[in-house]
Every structure is written in structure tokens, then in C-alpha cells.
One Martini backbone bead per residue (centre of mass of N, CA, C, O) as a GRO file, in nm:
protein
  293
    1UNK     BB    1  -1.843  -1.881   6.206
    2UNK     BB    2  -1.637  -2.064   6.082
    3UNK     BB    3  -1.768  -2.324   6.150
    4UNK     BB    4  -2.034  -2.256   5.988
    5UNK     BB    5  -1.885  -2.256   5.700
    6UNK     BB    6  -1.757  -2.542   5.719
    7UNK     BB    7  -2.020  -2.687   5.750
    8UNK     BB    8  -2.170  -2.572   5.513
    9UNK     BB    9  -1.952  -2.683   5.291
   10UNK     BB   10  -1.967  -2.985   5.348
   11UNK     BB   11  -2.273  -3.007   5.297
   12UNK     BB   12  -2.258  -2.925   5.013
   13UNK     BB   13  -2.066  -3.143   4.906
   14UNK     BB   14  -2.216  -3.383   4.997
   15UNK     BB   15  -2.474  -3.315   4.835
   16UNK     BB   16  -2.338  -3.323   4.561
   17UNK     BB   17  -2.217  -3.614   4.571
   18UNK     BB   18  -2.493  -3.759   4.609
   19UNK     BB   19  -2.613  -3.646   4.329
   20UNK     BB   20  -2.372  -3.795   4.170
   21UNK     BB   21  -2.326  -4.109   4.269
   22UNK     BB   22  -2.455  -4.271   4.028
   23UNK     BB   23  -2.202  -4.176   3.825
   24UNK     BB   24  -1.923  -4.187   4.032
   25UNK     BB   25  -1.999  -4.457   4.184
   26UNK     BB   26  -1.847  -4.761   4.198
   27UNK     BB   27  -1.864  -5.109   4.208
   28UNK     BB   28  -1.711  -5.329   4.369
   29UNK     BB   29  -1.488  -5.608   4.449
   30UNK     BB   30  -1.446  -5.951   4.542
   31UNK     BB   31  -1.162  -6.155   4.669
   32UNK     BB   32  -1.010  -6.473   4.700
   33UNK     BB   33  -0.699  -6.572   4.905
   34UNK     BB   34  -0.745  -6.826   4.821
   35UNK     BB   35  -1.021  -6.962   4.648
   36UNK     BB   36  -0.940  -7.257   4.743
   37UNK     BB   37  -0.856  -7.491   5.027
   38UNK     BB   38  -0.931  -7.392   5.279
   39UNK     BB   39  -0.802  -7.425   5.613
   40UNK     BB   40  -0.775  -7.452   5.922
   41UNK     BB   41  -0.530  -7.206   6.006
   42UNK     BB   42  -0.502  -7.037   5.770
   43UNK     BB   43  -0.436  -6.813   5.515
   44UNK     BB   44  -0.668  -6.525   5.429
   45UNK     BB   45  -0.764  -6.324   5.159
   46UNK     BB   46  -0.941  -6.014   5.128
   47UNK     BB   47  -1.028  -5.851   4.819
   48UNK     BB   48  -1.074  -5.506   4.738
   49UNK     BB   49  -1.184  -5.369   4.444
   50UNK     BB   50  -1.109  -5.032   4.311
   51UNK     BB   51  -1.222  -4.792   4.069
   52UNK     BB   52  -1.142  -4.590   4.290
   53UNK     BB   53  -1.074  -4.374   4.510
   54UNK     BB   54  -1.020  -4.390   4.867
   55UNK     BB   55  -1.072  -4.340   5.211
   56UNK     BB   56  -1.248  -4.613   5.274
   57UNK     BB   57  -1.265  -4.948   5.367
   58UNK     BB   58  -1.533  -5.224   5.404
   59UNK     BB   59  -1.615  -5.503   5.596
   60UNK     BB   60  -1.855  -5.772   5.543
   61UNK     BB   61  -2.049  -6.000   5.763
   62UNK     BB   62  -2.377  -6.086   5.704
   63UNK     BB   63  -2.418  -5.736   5.718
   64UNK     BB   64  -2.162  -5.674   5.909
   65UNK     BB   65  -1.941  -5.471   6.031
   66UNK     BB   66  -1.580  -5.538   6.104
   67UNK     BB   67  -1.395  -5.367   5.890
   68UNK     BB   68  -1.127  -5.141   5.845
   69UNK     BB   69  -0.975  -4.921   5.567
   70UNK     BB   70  -0.735  -4.687   5.557
   71UNK     BB   71  -0.651  -4.458   5.303
   72UNK     BB   72  -0.329  -4.255   5.219
   73UNK     BB   73  -0.351  -4.372   4.915
   74UNK     BB   74  -0.341  -4.467   4.593
   75UNK     BB   75  -0.541  -4.748   4.527
   76UNK     BB   76  -0.703  -5.056   4.402
   77UNK     BB   77  -0.677  -5.184   4.683
   78UNK     BB   78  -0.808  -5.391   4.968
   79UNK     BB   79  -0.694  -5.578   5.257
   80UNK     BB   80  -0.797  -5.861   5.417
   81UNK     BB   81  -0.658  -6.064   5.688
   82UNK     BB   82  -0.625  -6.402   5.792
   83UNK     BB   83  -0.375  -6.597   5.970
   84UNK     BB   84  -0.593  -6.775   6.156
   85UNK     BB   85  -0.825  -6.961   6.099
   86UNK     BB   86  -1.184  -7.010   6.203
   87UNK     BB   87  -1.499  -7.073   6.244
   88UNK     BB   88  -1.562  -6.744   6.254
   89UNK     BB   89  -1.472  -6.696   5.939
   90UNK     BB   90  -1.692  -6.818   5.832
   91UNK     BB   91  -1.867  -6.695   5.514
   92UNK     BB   92  -2.015  -6.393   5.423
   93UNK     BB   93  -1.886  -6.135   5.184
   94UNK     BB   94  -1.825  -5.769   5.191
   95UNK     BB   95  -1.778  -5.451   5.015
   96UNK     BB   96  -1.690  -5.105   5.057
   97UNK     BB   97  -1.661  -4.731   4.979
   98UNK     BB   98  -1.518  -4.403   5.025
   99UNK     BB   99  -1.483  -4.099   4.925
  100UNK     BB  100  -1.303  -3.850   4.925
  101UNK     BB  101  -1.426  -3.582   5.096
  102UNK     BB  102  -1.691  -3.776   5.163
  103UNK     BB  103  -2.007  -3.943   5.220
  104UNK     BB  104  -1.977  -4.127   4.985
  105UNK     BB  105  -2.120  -4.464   4.908
  106UNK     BB  106  -2.091  -4.747   4.791
  107UNK     BB  107  -2.187  -5.045   4.687
  108UNK     BB  108  -2.207  -5.357   4.754
  109UNK     BB  109  -2.057  -5.629   4.687
  110UNK     BB  110  -2.039  -5.924   4.585
  111UNK     BB  111  -2.046  -6.245   4.724
  112UNK     BB  112  -1.852  -6.404   4.926
  113UNK     BB  113  -1.712  -6.744   5.020
  114UNK     BB  114  -1.598  -6.879   5.320
  115UNK     BB  115  -1.446  -7.201   5.303
  116UNK     BB  116  -1.380  -7.430   5.548
  117UNK     BB  117  -1.154  -7.698   5.613
  118UNK     BB  118  -1.229  -7.999   5.818
  119UNK     BB  119  -1.015  -8.273   5.921
  120UNK     BB  120  -1.230  -8.415   6.117
  121UNK     BB  121  -1.375  -8.491   5.871
  122UNK     BB  122  -1.456  -8.737   5.698
  123UNK     BB  123  -1.443  -8.865   5.390
  124UNK     BB  124  -1.598  -8.944   5.119
  125UNK     BB  125  -1.739  -9.154   4.911
  126UNK     BB  126  -1.695  -9.337   4.593
  127UNK     BB  127  -1.862  -9.379   4.279
  128UNK     BB  128  -1.896  -9.562   3.955
  129UNK     BB  129  -2.145  -9.570   3.685
  130UNK     BB  130  -1.982  -9.716   3.491
  131UNK     BB  131  -1.655  -9.821   3.529
  132UNK     BB  132  -1.610  -9.803   3.258
  133UNK     BB  133  -1.648  -9.714   2.956
  134UNK     BB  134  -1.799  -9.451   2.823
  135UNK     BB  135  -2.040  -9.379   2.587
  136UNK     BB  136  -2.151  -9.163   2.377
  137UNK     BB  137  -2.474  -9.044   2.518
  138UNK     BB  138  -2.461  -9.144   2.772
  139UNK     BB  139  -2.501  -9.228   3.125
  140UNK     BB  140  -2.352  -9.128   3.441
  141UNK     BB  141  -2.268  -9.232   3.776
  142UNK     BB  142  -2.232  -9.057   4.109
  143UNK     BB  143  -2.149  -9.174   4.424
  144UNK     BB  144  -2.207  -9.006   4.751
  145UNK     BB  145  -2.082  -9.095   5.092
  146UNK     BB  146  -2.208  -9.063   5.466
  147UNK     BB  147  -2.282  -9.211   5.784
  148UNK     BB  148  -2.250  -8.928   5.984
  149UNK     BB  149  -2.263  -8.701   5.766
  150UNK     BB  150  -2.444  -8.467   5.574
  151UNK     BB  151  -2.624  -8.242   5.365
  152UNK     BB  152  -2.406  -8.130   5.158
  153UNK     BB  153  -2.323  -8.243   4.834
  154UNK     BB  154  -2.027  -8.234   4.639
  155UNK     BB  155  -1.897  -8.201   4.289
  156UNK     BB  156  -1.585  -8.275   4.159
  157UNK     BB  157  -1.359  -8.126   3.905
  158UNK     BB  158  -1.063  -8.146   3.771
  159UNK     BB  159  -1.005  -7.786   3.687
  160UNK     BB  160  -1.234  -7.682   3.860
  161UNK     BB  161  -1.315  -7.398   4.091
  162UNK     BB  162  -1.585  -7.539   4.121
  163UNK     BB  163  -1.866  -7.702   4.180
  164UNK     BB  164  -2.080  -7.876   3.956
  165UNK     BB  165  -2.257  -7.999   4.193
  166UNK     BB  166  -2.555  -8.016   4.416
  167UNK     BB  167  -2.688  -8.198   4.735
  168UNK     BB  168  -2.958  -8.212   4.927
  169UNK     BB  169  -3.009  -8.361   5.244
  170UNK     BB  170  -3.213  -8.474   5.514
  171UNK     BB  171  -3.022  -8.732   5.532
  172UNK     BB  172  -2.843  -8.966   5.582
  173UNK     BB  173  -2.630  -9.067   5.273
  174UNK     BB  174  -2.672  -9.063   4.937
  175UNK     BB  175  -2.551  -8.924   4.667
  176UNK     BB  176  -2.661  -8.851   4.309
  177UNK     BB  177  -2.475  -8.821   4.018
  178UNK     BB  178  -2.551  -8.718   3.692
  179UNK     BB  179  -2.433  -8.758   3.348
  180UNK     BB  180  -2.579  -8.656   3.068
  181UNK     BB  181  -2.466  -8.726   2.774
  182UNK     BB  182  -2.185  -8.792   2.732
  183UNK     BB  183  -1.858  -8.646   2.656
  184UNK     BB  184  -1.544  -8.597   2.617
  185UNK     BB  185  -1.554  -8.336   2.820
  186UNK     BB  186  -1.630  -8.540   3.082
  187UNK     BB  187  -1.367  -8.616   3.114
  188UNK     BB  188  -1.210  -8.745   3.422
  189UNK     BB  189  -1.171  -8.616   3.772
  190UNK     BB  190  -1.352  -8.727   4.066
  191UNK     BB  191  -1.504  -8.564   4.350
  192UNK     BB  192  -1.582  -8.526   4.707
  193UNK     BB  193  -1.803  -8.338   4.927
  194UNK     BB  194  -1.907  -8.212   5.259
  195UNK     BB  195  -2.179  -8.036   5.483
  196UNK     BB  196  -2.265  -8.001   5.756
  197UNK     BB  197  -2.469  -7.950   5.981
  198UNK     BB  198  -2.487  -7.619   6.076
  199UNK     BB  199  -2.245  -7.592   5.845
  200UNK     BB  200  -2.222  -7.417   5.552
  201UNK     BB  201  -1.875  -7.326   5.590
  202UNK     BB  202  -1.808  -7.622   5.620
  203UNK     BB  203  -1.575  -7.884   5.526
  204UNK     BB  204  -1.479  -8.164   5.395
  205UNK     BB  205  -1.261  -8.348   5.257
  206UNK     BB  206  -1.160  -8.483   5.002
  207UNK     BB  207  -1.178  -8.762   4.838
  208UNK     BB  208  -1.190  -8.990   4.646
  209UNK     BB  209  -1.126  -9.104   4.318
  210UNK     BB  210  -1.277  -9.087   3.983
  211UNK     BB  211  -1.264  -9.207   3.636
  212UNK     BB  212  -1.383  -9.070   3.330
  213UNK     BB  213  -1.443  -9.250   3.031
  214UNK     BB  214  -1.490  -9.138   2.690
  215UNK     BB  215  -1.626  -9.306   2.414
  216UNK     BB  216  -1.679  -9.363   2.108
  217UNK     BB  217  -1.924  -9.479   1.922
  218UNK     BB  218  -1.967  -9.734   1.749
  219UNK     BB  219  -2.007  -9.864   1.455
  220UNK     BB  220  -2.198 -10.038   1.276
  221UNK     BB  221  -2.240 -10.278   1.075
  222UNK     BB  222  -2.163 -10.156   0.755
  223UNK     BB  223  -2.100  -9.849   0.773
  224UNK     BB  224  -1.833  -9.818   0.587
  225UNK     BB  225  -1.996  -9.939   0.317
  226UNK     BB  226  -2.223  -9.721   0.317
  227UNK     BB  227  -2.029  -9.478   0.297
  228UNK     BB  228  -1.884  -9.567   0.043
  229UNK     BB  229  -2.143  -9.566  -0.125
  230UNK     BB  230  -2.249  -9.279  -0.090
  231UNK     BB  231  -1.985  -9.145  -0.225
  232UNK     BB  232  -2.031  -9.259  -0.499
  233UNK     BB  233  -2.306  -9.150  -0.552
  234UNK     BB  234  -2.197  -8.846  -0.514
  235UNK     BB  235  -2.000  -8.853  -0.749
  236UNK     BB  236  -2.207  -8.936  -0.978
  237UNK     BB  237  -2.413  -8.712  -0.940
  238UNK     BB  238  -2.227  -8.484  -1.001
  239UNK     BB  239  -2.134  -8.549  -1.284
  240UNK     BB  240  -2.426  -8.568  -1.411
  241UNK     BB  241  -2.498  -8.278  -1.356
  242UNK     BB  242  -2.259  -8.139  -1.512
  243UNK     BB  243  -2.308  -8.268  -1.789
  244UNK     BB  244  -2.611  -8.147  -1.808
  245UNK     BB  245  -2.519  -7.854  -1.791
  246UNK     BB  246  -2.346  -7.836  -2.048
  247UNK     BB  247  -2.561  -7.938  -2.237
  248UNK     BB  248  -2.757  -7.714  -2.218
  249UNK     BB  249  -2.551  -7.481  -2.286
  250UNK     BB  250  -2.524  -7.593  -2.587
  251UNK     BB  251  -2.816  -7.584  -2.676
  252UNK     BB  252  -2.837  -7.284  -2.625
  253UNK     BB  253  -2.625  -7.190  -2.819
  254UNK     BB  254  -2.751  -7.309  -3.082
  255UNK     BB  255  -3.040  -7.182  -3.073
  256UNK     BB  256  -2.939  -6.900  -3.085
  257UNK     BB  257  -2.779  -6.904  -3.355
  258UNK     BB  258  -3.025  -6.983  -3.522
  259UNK     BB  259  -3.199  -6.754  -3.457
  260UNK     BB  260  -3.014  -6.536  -3.569
  261UNK     BB  261  -3.002  -6.635  -3.865
  262UNK     BB  262  -3.301  -6.612  -3.931
  263UNK     BB  263  -3.324  -6.315  -3.868
  264UNK     BB  264  -3.113  -6.220  -4.103
  265UNK     BB  265  -3.296  -6.348  -4.348
  266UNK     BB  266  -3.571  -6.185  -4.281
  267UNK     BB  267  -3.443  -5.924  -4.344
  268UNK     BB  268  -3.435  -5.639  -4.483
  269UNK     BB  269  -3.183  -5.562  -4.691
  270UNK     BB  270  -3.024  -5.764  -4.828
  271UNK     BB  271  -2.789  -5.859  -4.988
  272UNK     BB  272  -2.667  -5.893  -5.299
  273UNK     BB  273  -2.586  -6.071  -5.535
  274UNK     BB  274  -2.350  -6.209  -5.654
  275UNK     BB  275  -2.174  -6.176  -5.920
  276UNK     BB  276  -2.141  -6.460  -6.018
  277UNK     BB  277  -2.443  -6.503  -6.073
  278UNK     BB  278  -2.481  -6.297  -6.279
  279UNK     BB  279  -2.282  -6.418  -6.489
  280UNK     BB  280  -2.412  -6.664  -6.541
  281UNK     BB  281  -2.682  -6.566  -6.646
  282UNK     BB  282  -2.585  -6.397  -6.884
  283UNK     BB  283  -2.460  -6.637  -7.041
  284UNK     BB  284  -2.715  -6.782  -7.090
  285UNK     BB  285  -2.851  -6.571  -7.276
  286UNK     BB  286  -2.642  -6.565  -7.490
  287UNK     BB  287  -2.668  -6.893  -7.569
  288UNK     BB  288  -2.933  -6.868  -7.710
  289UNK     BB  289  -3.102  -6.960  -7.947
  290UNK     BB  290  -3.231  -6.859  -8.262
  291UNK     BB  291  -3.498  -6.759  -8.424
  292UNK     BB  292  -3.647  -6.764  -8.709
  293UNK     BB  293  -3.832  -6.546  -8.927
   0.00000   0.00000   0.00000
């Protein structure tokens, strides 16, 4: 009876947790350390980042569970390390976790690729066209080749954590990468690598480098004089427009003042004539000559 009660409680808790799992269980994330440049025989760590405490964490390769990490204390990460990598370690990995005291599991993380560099493959060749400085807005071409191997060629730029371009070839040959409408941001050092047929997670070493230098497009002859002339025209035009605006304002205020004066004169009840005018008129009447009777 005790066992039945315990089993029933566990099933009820699991059912409740599964019902709440879309809200409570967050998706983990997986990262690679170091993130690039891992060679055969190097040590590499796959780190699963947990958004909440977990009872155990599982690591999957190509969809198959390969390792478990049981956690006995609260941590926000779980590490899976390969001390000496070999060909079998290369591939695509994901991780997931389970909540404590529950059968609820999270979704799998986004995939992470472990690509191993095998120095037994010869590095590819590389060339840049044009070889000299490239003007802004024009195209630059980088060619990578290998006469014996290479199904997928990748173009790398120093300072970028991931390849910037990839090209798959059906036969052994040369991959051509074009940088369209270059800008100063495209200046830098470029290298190539390739992945042999049948080994999508094995890579050749990086080959030699080429340096792309982007220069501003030179101005056409007379462009400076034209620019100076345009500036003078703009200044003169601005001054003329300002003068006309001030003139219009002055005329407007004068017309307004004149209109107000006319209205004041036409309004009834204007003030009476000045006393001086009245005295002048009276004095004239007094001094008129008298007519004899």
C-alpha cells in the first residue's frame, strides 16, 4: 500500500509537471570551447547552459544520446569534455536537461558543429584579383584551390569568428569568391580552407593569406572647382533669399501700418479740431471790414 501511494504521488507530480512544462521548462543553449581552430588531438569542451536547475543533462550527437551529466548541486552550466579529439568526435551536437524530482525534459538546444582540423590535408592555394588596391564600389575576386581534395571551400577573414562565404564543388578545382561593391569595411586579411569529400566535419588547415586594400574612388578632374562653385552659388542664393524675406516683412509692416491709419481716419467720432485752429478762424472773423449802412 505504501509503495502504491508513493507511485501514485510520483505519477501525479509528473503529470502536473508535464502539464506545466511549456511554461516552466526553458530551452538550453550549447557552446563550444574553444569556438574554432580545434585540431585532432586537442581538448575541447561542449558547455550546456541551463536556464534553471536540472537533475541531469544529456548530450546528443547526430540525434543520438551519447553522454549524461548528473547534477547534485545547483549550477547554470554542464560541461562535456573530450581530452584528445579524434575523427569520431567531429559532428553536430545538442543538449537537453530534466527538472529535479520530475520526468519533464526540456527541448534540445540549437545544434553546434564540432569541426576538427586535420593537418594531414595540404592547405589550399589562394589568389586575389586585382592584386593592387581596389577602388570603392568595384568588385574583388578571391580564388581558392586544391588539386587533390576539396568538396567545400570556405573563405575566412581575420577577425571574424565564422567563415564569411562557402562554395561547394562537385569536382576538384578552384572556388571563386567575389566581394561585390567593396567598401573600406571589406579591407583586411583573407584565408581559405576546405573540407574533403565524405568528411563534412573535418577541415584542412588555413592556407596562405591575401590582403585586400580598399581605397576611395578618386574624384574626376575639375570636381574640386565644381564643388567650390556650387558652394558659392549656395551661399549667394541663401543671402538673396534672406534679403528678399526681410524686404517682404518690411513692406508687409508698412502696408499694415498705413491700413490702420486709413481706418482710424475713416472712423466716426474723430477728435475735434485743435483749439489753435479755432482761434485762428475767430480772429479772421473779427478783423473783417464793416460794410457802411
